[in-house]
Amino acid sequence: MNNSFINLVTLQIKEFYREPEVLFWSVLFPLALSAILGFAFSQQGVKESSVAIIENTFTPIHAGIARLQSQSFDSVSNRQITLLVAQPEQAFLKLKRGEVVMVVEPAANNNLIYHFDPANEEANLQYLLLEKKLHSPPAGASTVRAVSTPGSRYIDFLIPGMIAFGLMNSCIWGIGWNLIELRIKKLLRRMVATPMSKSEFLLAQFTTRLLITFFENILLVLLAYLVFDLQIQGSLLNVILLFLAGNIAFGGIAILIASRPERNQVGSGIINFVTLAMTILSGVFFSYTNFPEWAVKIIRYVPLTLLADGLRSVFNEAADFPQIALQVVLLLGYGIISFIIGLRVFKWY
Amino acid sequence: MHTSPLITIQAITKSFKGVKAVDNLTLSVGYNEYVALLGPNGAGKTTLVEMIEGLQKPDSGSITIQGKTWQKDAAFLRTIMGISLQETKFTDKMTVSEVLDLFGSFYKLGKKVTRQILQTIRLEEKAKAYVVTLSGGQRQKLALGVAMLNNPQLLLLDEPTTGLDPNARREIWDILMQLKKERGTSMILTTHYMEEAAYLCDRIVIIDKGKILADDTLATLLTSYDPGEVIAFQVSSPLATNSLYEIRGVKDVHWIEEGVKGMLTVESITHTLPVLLNLVESSGNTITSFESRKKTLDDLFRTMTGRSLHE
Ligand SMILES: Nc1ncnc2c1ncn2[C@@H]1O[C@H](COP(=O)(O)OP(=O)(O)OP(=O)(O)O)[C@@H](O)[C@H]1O
Ligand SMILES: [Mg+2]
């Protein structure tokens, strides 16, 4: 049997492991980077000094809180404590996302319950400061509830981002660069001079990437599970759905990028620009909420952000399908539209 | 029998930024005919061939192959041609048999066929070698193998033997001659080698600046366009051009170095040579080097354009 689709896919995969450098950069490098960043920041939550206060029947009548809200500037440590009043569900979600370091729950008789991860230094510090401020009379008892928060550690933030980042790089370099190289070598025009089906050829590119990224990410998640005890809180099906949508998005973008360039430098320039811009903006390594608000509104819809946010919400917040539906649809949209435009302007010879 | 030619090219023109690469060119190629395109660098050979291959579009004019055109019957035309481009590089880390299998699968051919081609191009012992490890000649053979996979009605080969040693070239010639005899293939071949054109092709088309200068069999080209033979010589002190033209049978004098190094086109060497020797010696001059031969295509090209094919 000699099937062209199978040949196209297997030959590319063979090429992949016949070039050790390629294997290193696309598989080992992201793994190593994740491990290093993971270790470097594993004791630290995402740096935020916000604290959420649960809004319940006791909130308005809690003396300490009322006082604190009127003067939240802490002169001792020069630290601004931002207090966010929120519904319980919201408050705990923010804790998981790392947007707040602690949740304070007012209770009857001026009592307080602190929810935070004792492993988080920043949270500990905030607890001590707050306790000092709130514990002046008339004060009730304070209780600390340790929230072990897998899902709010830096590694939990990092890994879904790394998956998205790796997927983007693998697709855009893998498909985009491959196509540009085939064009430069004049192999593309040699191939389209045969009865080869162009759509089958592109589909083979996409399929190859899907297999390769699947393999890469299984390794990454496995490593994170073994070393950092990473848990996927949501359903695996949703992870796979986002993974597929991401592949389609970046595969389409790769084909658009690769549709014209005929020279090495132009090709790698465009690819570098697109991947670097997305990497910087999209908050793969650090939260993008530090950008100005108008920028954040745009950044949210950058493909890499969509994928990273979607994956994070499934990994750390057990998001269901309705909560990721928008991201999935937008990713598919990016992919399909780029693919259609790319195909229109594609330079086969 | 076929009443019309396999390829009919009607007045095609193709320009790149104002430069006419192919200029109002008309040509036809018959069934089982081998045609060579001969011309200096930049003559427009590749451009012409790639238009026939459907890889470039003519600005004007028409190309029909078996009565079909690229606009209407691209899918069919792709199945009947075998092509080898001037500069294709196959993927480095693919083996020879993988390349053949891949291209074979585009034509829906089984591995039996691809293995047979491997034999035809005599690369069996390189079947498992990566393309990157092949010599130049082996790569050219592989490219030829890929071109032959689909048992094409029409072969279009752009400089298939450039840079090869005489042995490797000879091997490729043998394969091509076998195809012509056994399969009734037609071929358009571009080349810079006159021997290649002479050995392989029924017709030789000389092109320059996008135009056809001559189109005929080798024998006819050499006899009817500008018949004669050539005497190339070098002398120790300068000769006057006039004195040479006065010798009977001298048709053309071409100086490579004014007065001392030149080429004479003559009707017959045997008639002219004694007179020339006499002229030189009687004036106390001496001949330092000397060669006489039949006219070649290069001489022909020189008389047509004043330049050499290899400039
Ligand atoms: N893509 C292109 N863009 C601009 N000019 C081109 C292009 N392709 C060919 N040309 C020009 O057209 C002319 C003919 O080129 P072509 O490649 O057909 O020559 P050729 O006869 O094949 O030469 P060679 O023997 O060197 O291969 C040249 O002047 C070349 O510079
Ligand atoms: Mg050429």
mmCIF file of C-alpha atoms in Angstrom, chain A residues 30-290:
data_model
loop_
_atom_site.group_PDB
_atom_site.id
_atom_site.type_symbol
_atom_site.label_atom_id
_atom_site.label_comp_id
_atom_site.label_asym_id
_atom_site.label_seq_id
_atom_site.Cartn_x
_atom_site.Cartn_y
_atom_site.Cartn_z
ATOM 1 C CA PRO A 30 9.578 23.701 26.854
ATOM 2 C CA LEU A 31 9.834 20.955 29.472
ATOM 3 C CA ALA A 32 13.024 22.392 30.886
ATOM 4 C CA LEU A 33 11.651 25.915 30.837
ATOM 5 C CA SER A 34 8.517 24.850 32.704
ATOM 6 C CA ALA A 35 10.542 22.988 35.289
ATOM 7 C CA ILE A 36 12.886 25.916 35.884
ATOM 8 C CA LEU A 37 10.134 28.491 36.128
ATOM 9 C CA GLY A 38 8.059 26.122 38.196
ATOM 10 C CA PHE A 39 10.826 25.624 40.749
ATOM 11 C CA ALA A 40 11.802 29.258 40.792
ATOM 12 C CA PHE A 41 8.321 30.454 41.632
ATOM 13 C CA SER A 42 6.771 27.456 43.310
ATOM 14 C CA GLN A 43 6.713 29.036 46.766
ATOM 15 C CA GLN A 44 5.109 32.166 45.547
ATOM 16 C CA GLY A 45 1.586 33.001 44.592
ATOM 17 C CA VAL A 46 0.934 35.422 41.835
ATOM 18 C CA LYS A 47 1.999 38.707 43.401
ATOM 19 C CA GLU A 48 -1.123 40.535 44.442
ATOM 20 C CA SER A 49 -1.935 42.278 47.641
ATOM 21 C CA SER A 50 -5.635 42.119 47.176
ATOM 22 C CA VAL A 51 -7.840 40.537 49.744
ATOM 23 C CA ALA A 52 -11.429 39.540 49.155
ATOM 24 C CA ILE A 53 -14.017 40.113 51.836
ATOM 25 C CA ILE A 54 -17.090 37.988 51.602
ATOM 26 C CA GLU A 55 -20.275 39.914 51.521
ATOM 27 C CA ASN A 56 -22.759 38.366 53.923
ATOM 28 C CA THR A 57 -25.150 39.530 56.609
ATOM 29 C CA PHE A 58 -22.287 40.233 59.008
ATOM 30 C CA THR A 59 -20.190 42.336 56.697
ATOM 31 C CA PRO A 60 -21.953 45.673 57.268
ATOM 32 C CA ILE A 61 -21.967 45.275 61.056
ATOM 33 C CA HIS A 62 -18.412 44.045 61.533
ATOM 34 C CA ALA A 63 -16.597 46.783 63.420
ATOM 35 C CA GLY A 64 -13.059 45.924 62.360
ATOM 36 C CA ILE A 65 -13.931 45.733 58.711
ATOM 37 C CA ALA A 66 -15.803 48.990 58.738
ATOM 38 C CA ARG A 67 -12.777 50.694 60.239
ATOM 39 C CA LEU A 68 -10.408 49.108 57.781
ATOM 40 C CA GLN A 69 -12.483 50.130 54.809
ATOM 41 C CA SER A 70 -12.320 53.765 55.839
ATOM 42 C CA GLN A 71 -8.484 53.747 55.933
ATOM 43 C CA SER A 72 -6.964 50.992 53.952
ATOM 44 C CA PHE A 73 -3.509 52.510 53.631
ATOM 45 C CA ASP A 74 -1.126 50.679 55.861
ATOM 46 C CA SER A 75 1.492 53.099 57.132
ATOM 47 C CA VAL A 76 3.570 50.490 58.937
ATOM 48 C CA SER A 77 4.629 48.435 55.956
ATOM 49 C CA ASN A 78 3.742 50.958 53.305
ATOM 50 C CA ARG A 79 1.516 48.403 51.735
ATOM 51 C CA GLN A 80 -1.725 49.146 50.051
ATOM 52 C CA ILE A 81 -4.234 46.511 50.876
ATOM 53 C CA THR A 82 -6.916 46.449 48.279
ATOM 54 C CA LEU A 83 -10.117 45.177 49.720
ATOM 55 C CA LEU A 84 -12.596 43.636 47.370
ATOM 56 C CA VAL A 85 -16.034 42.947 48.637
ATOM 57 C CA ALA A 86 -17.486 39.977 46.811
ATOM 58 C CA GLN A 87 -20.034 37.230 46.928
ATOM 59 C CA PRO A 88 -18.604 33.996 48.411
ATOM 60 C CA GLU A 89 -18.430 32.170 45.099
ATOM 61 C CA GLN A 90 -16.698 35.061 43.411
ATOM 62 C CA ALA A 91 -14.300 35.495 46.276
ATOM 63 C CA PHE A 92 -13.106 31.886 46.182
ATOM 64 C CA LEU A 93 -12.813 31.984 42.411
ATOM 65 C CA LYS A 94 -10.542 35.003 42.732
ATOM 66 C CA LEU A 95 -8.485 33.120 45.280
ATOM 67 C CA LYS A 96 -8.067 30.222 42.856
ATOM 68 C CA ARG A 97 -7.086 32.527 40.046
ATOM 69 C CA GLY A 98 -4.547 34.188 42.226
ATOM 70 C CA GLU A 99 -6.242 37.559 41.917
ATOM 71 C CA VAL A 100 -6.501 37.763 45.704
ATOM 72 C CA VAL A 101 -4.241 36.109 48.225
ATOM 73 C CA MET A 102 -6.844 35.600 50.899
ATOM 74 C CA VAL A 103 -10.550 35.484 51.541
ATOM 75 C CA VAL A 104 -11.844 37.024 54.738
ATOM 76 C CA GLU A 105 -15.211 35.871 55.921
ATOM 77 C CA PRO A 106 -16.983 37.949 58.579
ATOM 78 C CA ALA A 107 -19.003 35.915 61.074
ATOM 79 C CA ALA A 108 -21.332 36.625 63.992
ATOM 80 C CA ASN A 109 -20.061 38.509 67.109
ATOM 81 C CA ASN A 110 -17.279 40.265 65.238
ATOM 82 C CA ASN A 111 -15.610 36.926 64.575
ATOM 83 C CA LEU A 112 -13.476 36.436 61.457
ATOM 84 C CA ILE A 113 -12.514 33.439 59.361
ATOM 85 C CA TYR A 114 -9.405 33.734 57.190
ATOM 86 C CA HIS A 115 -9.107 31.441 54.176
ATOM 87 C CA PHE A 116 -5.670 31.219 52.627
ATOM 88 C CA ASP A 117 -2.883 28.906 51.620
ATOM 89 C CA PRO A 118 -0.366 28.765 54.501
ATOM 90 C CA ALA A 119 2.326 27.879 51.961
ATOM 91 C CA ASN A 120 1.860 31.284 50.398
ATOM 92 C CA GLU A 121 4.178 33.827 52.037
ATOM 93 C CA GLU A 122 2.349 36.819 50.752
ATOM 94 C CA ALA A 123 -0.888 35.496 52.223
ATOM 95 C CA ASN A 124 0.779 34.890 55.554
ATOM 96 C CA LEU A 125 2.051 38.430 55.628
ATOM 97 C CA GLN A 126 -1.332 39.834 54.793
ATOM 98 C CA TYR A 127 -2.872 37.689 57.494
ATOM 99 C CA LEU A 128 -0.544 39.060 60.140
ATOM 100 C CA LEU A 129 -1.120 42.648 59.060
ATOM 101 C CA LEU A 130 -4.845 42.301 58.862
ATOM 102 C CA GLU A 131 -5.093 40.449 62.102
ATOM 103 C CA LYS A 132 -3.245 43.266 63.832
ATOM 104 C CA LYS A 133 -5.606 45.864 62.426
ATOM 105 C CA LEU A 134 -8.806 43.973 62.902
ATOM 106 C CA HIS A 135 -8.089 42.486 66.256
ATOM 107 C CA SER A 136 -8.472 45.636 68.272
ATOM 108 C CA PRO A 137 -11.617 45.780 70.424
ATOM 109 C CA PRO A 138 -14.381 45.127 70.110
ATOM 110 C CA ALA A 139 -12.989 42.020 68.429
ATOM 111 C CA GLY A 140 -14.236 38.502 68.394
ATOM 112 C CA ALA A 141 -12.263 35.345 67.799
ATOM 113 C CA SER A 142 -10.284 34.701 64.630
ATOM 114 C CA THR A 143 -10.089 31.372 62.889
ATOM 115 C CA VAL A 144 -7.664 30.432 60.132
ATOM 116 C CA ARG A 145 -8.900 27.967 57.545
ATOM 117 C CA ALA A 146 -6.086 26.614 55.533
ATOM 118 C CA VAL A 147 -7.127 26.407 51.947
ATOM 119 C CA SER A 148 -4.779 24.098 50.205
ATOM 120 C CA THR A 149 -5.110 25.613 46.800
ATOM 121 C CA PRO A 150 -3.708 23.521 44.055
ATOM 122 C CA GLY A 151 -4.964 25.770 41.352
ATOM 123 C CA SER A 152 -3.636 28.931 42.861
ATOM 124 C CA ARG A 153 0.068 28.185 42.845
ATOM 125 C CA TYR A 154 2.322 29.683 40.214
ATOM 126 C CA ILE A 155 2.895 26.285 38.634
ATOM 127 C CA ASP A 156 -0.863 25.902 38.188
ATOM 128 C CA PHE A 157 -0.912 29.226 36.442
ATOM 129 C CA LEU A 158 2.171 28.364 34.407
ATOM 130 C CA ILE A 159 1.454 24.895 33.033
ATOM 131 C CA PRO A 160 -1.761 25.659 31.131
ATOM 132 C CA GLY A 161 0.003 28.742 29.780
ATOM 133 C CA MET A 162 2.972 26.606 28.736
ATOM 134 C CA ILE A 163 0.664 24.218 26.934
ATOM 135 C CA ALA A 164 -0.864 27.094 25.009
ATOM 136 C CA PHE A 165 2.565 28.589 24.357
ATOM 137 C CA GLY A 166 4.004 25.284 23.180
ATOM 138 C CA LEU A 167 1.014 24.674 20.955
ATOM 139 C CA MET A 168 1.412 28.066 19.326
ATOM 140 C CA ASN A 169 5.123 27.624 18.734
ATOM 141 C CA SER A 170 4.812 24.086 17.526
ATOM 142 C CA CYS A 171 2.055 24.917 15.040
ATOM 143 C CA ILE A 172 3.405 28.197 13.739
ATOM 144 C CA TRP A 173 7.002 27.061 13.441
ATOM 145 C CA GLY A 174 6.180 23.489 12.548
ATOM 146 C CA ILE A 175 3.616 24.183 9.849
ATOM 147 C CA GLY A 176 4.577 27.710 8.856
ATOM 148 C CA TRP A 177 8.290 27.188 8.638
ATOM 149 C CA ASN A 178 7.904 23.825 6.952
ATOM 150 C CA LEU A 179 5.757 25.313 4.196
ATOM 151 C CA ILE A 180 8.108 28.246 3.656
ATOM 152 C CA GLU A 181 11.064 25.896 3.479
ATOM 153 C CA LEU A 182 9.328 23.661 0.956
ATOM 154 C CA ARG A 183 8.663 26.731 -1.143
ATOM 155 C CA ILE A 184 12.259 27.962 -0.924
ATOM 156 C CA LYS A 185 13.589 24.542 -1.879
ATOM 157 C CA LYS A 186 11.219 24.565 -4.876
ATOM 158 C CA LEU A 187 9.887 21.290 -3.577
ATOM 159 C CA LEU A 188 6.413 22.741 -3.176
ATOM 160 C CA ARG A 189 6.170 23.596 -6.859
ATOM 161 C CA ARG A 190 7.560 20.179 -7.746
ATOM 162 C CA MET A 191 4.829 18.611 -5.633
ATOM 163 C CA VAL A 192 1.957 20.648 -7.035
ATOM 164 C CA ALA A 193 3.152 19.740 -10.512
ATOM 165 C CA THR A 194 1.940 16.219 -9.702
ATOM 166 C CA PRO A 195 -1.718 15.321 -9.217
ATOM 167 C CA MET A 196 -1.233 15.696 -5.441
ATOM 168 C CA SER A 197 -4.328 17.097 -3.739
ATOM 169 C CA LYS A 198 -3.563 20.444 -2.147
ATOM 170 C CA SER A 199 -6.183 20.104 0.555
ATOM 171 C CA GLU A 200 -4.903 16.658 1.443
ATOM 172 C CA PHE A 201 -1.406 18.084 1.636
ATOM 173 C CA LEU A 202 -2.473 20.839 4.045
ATOM 174 C CA LEU A 203 -4.577 18.426 6.055
ATOM 175 C CA ALA A 204 -1.491 16.224 6.415
ATOM 176 C CA GLN A 205 0.441 19.202 7.789
ATOM 177 C CA PHE A 206 -2.270 19.776 10.322
ATOM 178 C CA THR A 207 -2.569 16.113 11.296
ATOM 179 C CA THR A 208 1.161 15.804 11.777
ATOM 180 C CA ARG A 209 1.147 18.776 14.119
ATOM 181 C CA LEU A 210 -1.786 17.411 16.048
ATOM 182 C CA LEU A 211 0.092 14.178 16.696
ATOM 183 C CA ILE A 212 3.308 15.948 17.600
ATOM 184 C CA THR A 213 1.713 18.508 19.928
ATOM 185 C CA PHE A 214 -0.277 15.748 21.586
ATOM 186 C CA PHE A 215 2.929 13.884 22.340
ATOM 187 C CA GLU A 216 4.697 17.056 23.541
ATOM 188 C CA ASN A 217 1.918 18.011 25.909
ATOM 189 C CA ILE A 218 1.377 14.585 27.371
ATOM 190 C CA LEU A 219 5.003 14.792 28.468
ATOM 191 C CA LEU A 220 4.584 18.281 29.870
ATOM 192 C CA VAL A 221 1.477 17.442 31.872
ATOM 193 C CA LEU A 222 3.025 14.219 33.109
ATOM 194 C CA LEU A 223 6.084 16.079 34.309
ATOM 195 C CA ALA A 224 3.964 18.670 36.062
ATOM 196 C CA TYR A 225 1.919 15.942 37.698
ATOM 197 C CA LEU A 226 4.916 13.986 38.922
ATOM 198 C CA VAL A 227 7.051 16.899 40.060
ATOM 199 C CA PHE A 228 4.534 19.539 41.095
ATOM 200 C CA ASP A 229 1.437 17.482 41.742
ATOM 201 C CA LEU A 230 -0.497 19.345 39.104
ATOM 202 C CA GLN A 231 -4.181 18.462 39.089
ATOM 203 C CA ILE A 232 -6.702 18.947 36.338
ATOM 204 C CA GLN A 233 -9.782 20.066 38.221
ATOM 205 C CA GLY A 234 -12.109 20.155 35.239
ATOM 206 C CA SER A 235 -13.042 17.539 32.695
ATOM 207 C CA LEU A 236 -10.397 16.100 30.426
ATOM 208 C CA LEU A 237 -12.832 16.337 27.560
ATOM 209 C CA ASN A 238 -12.846 20.115 27.841
ATOM 210 C CA VAL A 239 -9.061 20.158 27.875
ATOM 211 C CA ILE A 240 -9.045 18.106 24.679
ATOM 212 C CA LEU A 241 -11.629 20.370 23.122
ATOM 213 C CA LEU A 242 -9.525 23.452 23.801
ATOM 214 C CA PHE A 243 -6.434 21.619 22.632
ATOM 215 C CA LEU A 244 -8.098 20.821 19.310
ATOM 216 C CA ALA A 245 -9.446 24.340 18.918
ATOM 217 C CA GLY A 246 -5.978 25.689 19.662
ATOM 218 C CA ASN A 247 -4.434 23.441 17.036
ATOM 219 C CA ILE A 248 -6.952 24.613 14.483
ATOM 220 C CA ALA A 249 -6.424 28.267 15.407
ATOM 221 C CA PHE A 250 -2.637 28.170 15.210
ATOM 222 C CA GLY A 251 -2.629 25.793 12.259
ATOM 223 C CA GLY A 252 -4.764 28.260 10.316
ATOM 224 C CA ILE A 253 -2.640 31.193 11.395
ATOM 225 C CA ALA A 254 0.492 29.258 10.360
ATOM 226 C CA ILE A 255 -0.899 28.681 6.881
ATOM 227 C CA LEU A 256 -1.774 32.363 6.572
ATOM 228 C CA ILE A 257 1.717 33.382 7.675
ATOM 229 C CA ALA A 258 3.319 30.896 5.279
ATOM 230 C CA SER A 259 1.158 31.798 2.332
ATOM 231 C CA ARG A 260 3.579 34.219 0.649
ATOM 232 C CA PRO A 261 7.172 34.381 1.951
ATOM 233 C CA GLU A 262 9.790 33.190 -0.518
ATOM 234 C CA ARG A 263 12.880 33.966 1.483
ATOM 235 C CA ASN A 264 14.248 32.635 4.739
ATOM 236 C CA GLN A 265 14.681 35.930 6.523
ATOM 237 C CA VAL A 266 11.244 37.203 5.607
ATOM 238 C CA GLY A 267 9.655 33.974 6.749
ATOM 239 C CA SER A 268 11.442 33.734 10.064
ATOM 240 C CA GLY A 269 10.958 37.465 10.630
ATOM 241 C CA ILE A 270 7.202 37.241 10.310
ATOM 242 C CA ILE A 271 6.997 34.095 12.402
ATOM 243 C CA ASN A 272 9.159 35.610 15.128
ATOM 244 C CA PHE A 273 7.129 38.768 15.171
ATOM 245 C CA VAL A 274 3.790 37.010 15.494
ATOM 246 C CA THR A 275 4.873 34.483 18.112
ATOM 247 C CA LEU A 276 6.851 36.988 20.158
ATOM 248 C CA ALA A 277 4.060 39.563 20.148
ATOM 249 C CA MET A 278 1.562 36.988 21.319
ATOM 250 C CA THR A 279 3.925 35.636 23.954
ATOM 251 C CA ILE A 280 4.567 39.057 25.463
ATOM 252 C CA LEU A 281 0.961 40.172 25.410
ATOM 253 C CA SER A 282 -0.805 37.030 26.333
ATOM 254 C CA GLY A 283 0.372 36.511 29.864
ATOM 255 C CA VAL A 284 1.779 33.046 29.431
ATOM 256 C CA PHE A 285 4.381 33.578 32.117
ATOM 257 C CA PHE A 286 2.850 36.400 34.112
ATOM 258 C CA SER A 287 -0.651 37.719 34.407
ATOM 259 C CA TYR A 288 -1.633 40.246 31.749
ATOM 260 C CA THR A 289 -3.835 42.164 34.183
ATOM 261 C CA ASN A 290 -0.953 44.583 34.744
#
